[in-house]
Amino acid sequence: MAGIFYDLGSYGHEQVSFFHDRETGLKAIIGIHSTVLGPSLGGCRMWRYNDEQEALRDVLRLSRGMTYKASLAGLNLGGGKAVIIGDSHSEKSEAMLKAFGRAVDALGGRYITAEDVGMSVGDIDVIRTVTNFAVGGSNEGGSGDPSVMTAFGVFQGMKAALKFAGMGESLEGLRVAIQGVGHVGYHLASYLSAAGAHLIVTDIYPDQVEKVVQEFGAEVVSPDQIFGIDCDIFAPCALGAILNSRTIPQLKCKIVAGSANNQLETEKDGFDLHNRGIIYAPDYAINSGGLINVAAELDGYNHNNVLAKVTRVYNTILDVLNQSKREDVPPHEAADALAQQRLMEAKNLGKRHSKARFRSEFLSKFQAMGEFELSAASSN
Ligand code: NAD
């Protein structure tokens, strides 16, 4: 049965809020999937969705993914995410970002926002003028653009997948196909190029492609060709649902390891990859570097600590792949099981009490950070 309440029920969310601001045209949905481990944190995506149902599904899937991502990364944070319906190139305005900031603020710290596709550090700076529940800005103590650390984590995860595949750990001379060379894809290309990999890239924006061709000597293919490229690693760094019944049969890679969220269109696609013998580094396990980076703001940002934590994405991916082999299940199922295990432990051990304590400590920390305009978001 299709419909909004069917979708809401199927992902197990604590809260989903819709915000509309007539003056600025803001149409936003904020999904809080879980606060079992702490306040929910996750980026805001601005995208031209075909319809509202598509936007809702995206925020539901993305926010659930954040719960699992934080859990697997060992962070005391819950899962949340926001989407703004619209074209980030032509429809975004300062007034709209402020209206979104007021929507975030109205949730009183149950959701903390950050960058995602279609949003920048500058946008977070604007949002922070109306709420302190935003991280990843350029303010003092702000962690800035998370994509460098996301890319660094993906690079670590790729090495772990290579090791698991019995291919050593070196990227030297390997062929890596990158779909999407935006924020993360660009930095990933930089790490891979420095490690001696041969890059094959694609993007729907020619300027992005030109940059990686000039800087890293990448080979360019069209967006349709990237799936069928003969390569060692395919790195999806664009949007979700690109591993599906149409693309999986085309793949000629040994490993799929990239930053995009929700890469599997359906659960079955995870089994299909596994049955084809392609090693899949589950998206939320390998792309946690950005979350680790922004979350570090809450404890006082320290770059060396962040680097050390993000380097451990290597161990996380190896753990997931080894568990997958041991249990004879696809890696996406192994990752889910490991993430759920920590959530269950938190519930069973009465961690809700420490969660409440963490939340109140967290709120007082934020409130102590300064006065900010408090205005209720319109939700008509
Ligand atoms: P971005 O918008 O900067 O880059 C995405 C790129 O993909 C853009 O250049 C876009 O033109 C391109 N693209 C879109 N559709 C495409 C297609 N069909 N074929 C080829 N290219 C296409 O976004 P980003 O911040 O680099 O994030 C990339 C992915 O990684 C997203 O799925 C995001 O949710 C995920 N992610 C990002 C971070 C982060 O730190 N930025 C963290 C975790 C996960």
JSON list of C-alpha atoms and ligand atoms in Angstrom, two decimals, residues 45 47 62 69 81 116-118 145-147 150 179-185 202-205 208 223 237-240 259-261 287 290, ligand 1:
[
{"chain": "A", "resi": 45, "resn": "ARG", "atom": "CA", "xyz": [20.27, 17.94, 1.08]},
{"chain": "A", "resi": 47, "resn": "TRP", "atom": "CA", "xyz": [17.63, 18.61, -4.56]},
{"chain": "A", "resi": 62, "resn": "LEU", "atom": "CA", "xyz": [18.96, 8.90, 4.62]},
{"chain": "A", "resi": 69, "resn": "LYS", "atom": "CA", "xyz": [26.41, 5.25, 10.44]},
{"chain": "A", "resi": 81, "resn": "LYS", "atom": "CA", "xyz": [18.59, 14.18, 8.02]},
{"chain": "A", "resi": 116, "resn": "ASP", "atom": "CA", "xyz": [24.96, 17.45, 2.19]},
{"chain": "A", "resi": 117, "resn": "VAL", "atom": "CA", "xyz": [24.45, 17.55, -1.57]},
{"chain": "A", "resi": 118, "resn": "GLY", "atom": "CA", "xyz": [23.47, 21.04, -2.71]},
{"chain": "A", "resi": 145, "resn": "ASP", "atom": "CA", "xyz": [33.74, 21.22, 4.69]},
{"chain": "A", "resi": 146, "resn": "PRO", "atom": "CA", "xyz": [33.36, 17.56, 5.76]},
{"chain": "A", "resi": 147, "resn": "SER", "atom": "CA", "xyz": [34.01, 16.14, 2.31]},
{"chain": "A", "resi": 150, "resn": "THR", "atom": "CA", "xyz": [34.69, 11.66, 3.94]},
{"chain": "A", "resi": 179, "resn": "GLN", "atom": "CA", "xyz": [30.94, 8.41, -10.57]},
{"chain": "A", "resi": 180, "resn": "GLY", "atom": "CA", "xyz": [30.52, 12.06, -9.56]},
{"chain": "A", "resi": 181, "resn": "VAL", "atom": "CA", "xyz": [33.52, 14.31, -8.95]},
{"chain": "A", "resi": 182, "resn": "GLY", "atom": "CA", "xyz": [31.88, 16.92, -6.74]},
{"chain": "A", "resi": 183, "resn": "HIS", "atom": "CA", "xyz": [33.09, 17.62, -3.20]},
{"chain": "A", "resi": 184, "resn": "VAL", "atom": "CA", "xyz": [33.92, 14.06, -2.11]},
{"chain": "A", "resi": 185, "resn": "GLY", "atom": "CA", "xyz": [34.71, 12.67, -5.57]},
{"chain": "A", "resi": 202, "resn": "THR", "atom": "CA", "xyz": [32.28, 10.98, -15.02]},
{"chain": "A", "resi": 203, "resn": "ASP", "atom": "CA", "xyz": [29.98, 13.81, -13.92]},
{"chain": "A", "resi": 204, "resn": "ILE", "atom": "CA", "xyz": [26.94, 15.59, -15.30]},
{"chain": "A", "resi": 205, "resn": "TYR", "atom": "CA", "xyz": [28.71, 18.96, -14.85]},
{"chain": "A", "resi": 208, "resn": "GLN", "atom": "CA", "xyz": [33.86, 19.32, -12.41]},
{"chain": "A", "resi": 223, "resn": "PRO", "atom": "CA", "xyz": [27.57, 9.09, -17.17]},
{"chain": "A", "resi": 237, "resn": "CYS", "atom": "CA", "xyz": [30.22, 9.41, -5.31]},
{"chain": "A", "resi": 238, "resn": "ALA", "atom": "CA", "xyz": [27.06, 10.97, -6.79]},
{"chain": "A", "resi": 239, "resn": "LEU", "atom": "CA", "xyz": [23.55, 10.05, -5.69]},
{"chain": "A", "resi": 240, "resn": "GLY", "atom": "CA", "xyz": [21.87, 6.96, -4.26]},
{"chain": "A", "resi": 259, "resn": "SER", "atom": "CA", "xyz": [30.81, 7.83, -0.69]},
{"chain": "A", "resi": 260, "resn": "ALA", "atom": "CA", "xyz": [27.25, 8.02, -2.00]},
{"chain": "A", "resi": 261, "resn": "ASN", "atom": "CA", "xyz": [24.52, 7.32, 0.54]},
{"chain": "A", "resi": 287, "resn": "ASN", "atom": "CA", "xyz": [31.45, 7.25, 4.25]},
{"chain": "A", "resi": 290, "resn": "GLY", "atom": "CA", "xyz": [32.38, 13.50, 7.27]},
{"chain": "B", "resi": 1, "resn": "NAD", "atom": "P1", "xyz": [28.33, 16.97, -4.56]},
{"chain": "B", "resi": 1, "resn": "NAD", "atom": "O1", "xyz": [27.00, 17.50, -4.96]},
{"chain": "B", "resi": 1, "resn": "NAD", "atom": "O2", "xyz": [29.41, 17.93, -4.29]},
{"chain": "B", "resi": 1, "resn": "NAD", "atom": "O3", "xyz": [28.87, 15.97, -5.69]},
{"chain": "B", "resi": 1, "resn": "NAD", "atom": "C1", "xyz": [28.06, 15.07, -6.36]},
{"chain": "B", "resi": 1, "resn": "NAD", "atom": "C2", "xyz": [28.49, 15.09, -7.81]},
{"chain": "B", "resi": 1, "resn": "NAD", "atom": "O4", "xyz": [27.81, 14.05, -8.50]},
{"chain": "B", "resi": 1, "resn": "NAD", "atom": "C3", "xyz": [28.16, 16.40, -8.51]},
{"chain": "B", "resi": 1, "resn": "NAD", "atom": "O5", "xyz": [29.32, 16.92, -9.14]},
{"chain": "B", "resi": 1, "resn": "NAD", "atom": "C4", "xyz": [27.08, 16.00, -9.52]},
{"chain": "B", "resi": 1, "resn": "NAD", "atom": "O6", "xyz": [27.14, 16.76, -10.70]},
{"chain": "B", "resi": 1, "resn": "NAD", "atom": "C5", "xyz": [27.44, 14.55, -9.77]},
{"chain": "B", "resi": 1, "resn": "NAD", "atom": "N1", "xyz": [26.33, 13.75, -10.29]},
{"chain": "B", "resi": 1, "resn": "NAD", "atom": "C6", "xyz": [25.02, 13.75, -9.94]},
{"chain": "B", "resi": 1, "resn": "NAD", "atom": "N2", "xyz": [24.33, 12.85, -10.64]},
{"chain": "B", "resi": 1, "resn": "NAD", "atom": "C7", "xyz": [25.23, 12.25, -11.45]},
{"chain": "B", "resi": 1, "resn": "NAD", "atom": "C8", "xyz": [25.14, 11.21, -12.41]},
{"chain": "B", "resi": 1, "resn": "NAD", "atom": "N3", "xyz": [23.98, 10.62, -12.70]},
{"chain": "B", "resi": 1, "resn": "NAD", "atom": "N4", "xyz": [26.27, 10.82, -13.05]},
{"chain": "B", "resi": 1, "resn": "NAD", "atom": "C9", "xyz": [27.45, 11.42, -12.79]},
{"chain": "B", "resi": 1, "resn": "NAD", "atom": "N5", "xyz": [27.61, 12.40, -11.87]},
{"chain": "B", "resi": 1, "resn": "NAD", "atom": "C10", "xyz": [26.51, 12.81, -11.22]},
{"chain": "B", "resi": 1, "resn": "NAD", "atom": "O7", "xyz": [28.09, 15.98, -3.33]},
{"chain": "B", "resi": 1, "resn": "NAD", "atom": "P2", "xyz": [29.18, 15.39, -2.35]},
{"chain": "B", "resi": 1, "resn": "NAD", "atom": "O8", "xyz": [29.20, 16.19, -1.11]},
{"chain": "B", "resi": 1, "resn": "NAD", "atom": "O9", "xyz": [30.45, 15.16, -3.08]},
{"chain": "B", "resi": 1, "resn": "NAD", "atom": "O10", "xyz": [28.52, 13.99, -1.97]},
{"chain": "B", "resi": 1, "resn": "NAD", "atom": "C11", "xyz": [28.51, 12.91, -2.89]},
{"chain": "B", "resi": 1, "resn": "NAD", "atom": "C12", "xyz": [27.76, 11.73, -2.29]},
{"chain": "B", "resi": 1, "resn": "NAD", "atom": "O11", "xyz": [28.39, 11.33, -1.08]},
{"chain": "B", "resi": 1, "resn": "NAD", "atom": "C13", "xyz": [26.31, 12.02, -1.91]},
{"chain": "B", "resi": 1, "resn": "NAD", "atom": "O12", "xyz": [25.54, 10.86, -2.08]},
{"chain": "B", "resi": 1, "resn": "NAD", "atom": "C14", "xyz": [26.39, 12.36, -0.44]},
{"chain": "B", "resi": 1, "resn": "NAD", "atom": "O13", "xyz": [25.17, 12.12, 0.23]},
{"chain": "B", "resi": 1, "resn": "NAD", "atom": "C15", "xyz": [27.46, 11.40, 0.00]},
{"chain": "B", "resi": 1, "resn": "NAD", "atom": "N6", "xyz": [28.16, 11.81, 1.20]},
{"chain": "B", "resi": 1, "resn": "NAD", "atom": "C16", "xyz": [28.79, 13.00, 1.23]},
{"chain": "B", "resi": 1, "resn": "NAD", "atom": "C17", "xyz": [29.46, 13.39, 2.38]},
{"chain": "B", "resi": 1, "resn": "NAD", "atom": "C18", "xyz": [30.21, 14.68, 2.45]},
{"chain": "B", "resi": 1, "resn": "NAD", "atom": "O14", "xyz": [31.04, 14.85, 3.36]},
{"chain": "B", "resi": 1, "resn": "NAD", "atom": "N7", "xyz": [30.00, 15.61, 1.53]},
{"chain": "B", "resi": 1, "resn": "NAD", "atom": "C19", "xyz": [29.47, 12.53, 3.51]},
{"chain": "B", "resi": 1, "resn": "NAD", "atom": "C20", "xyz": [28.82, 11.30, 3.42]},
{"chain": "B", "resi": 1, "resn": "NAD", "atom": "C21", "xyz": [28.15, 10.95, 2.26]}
]
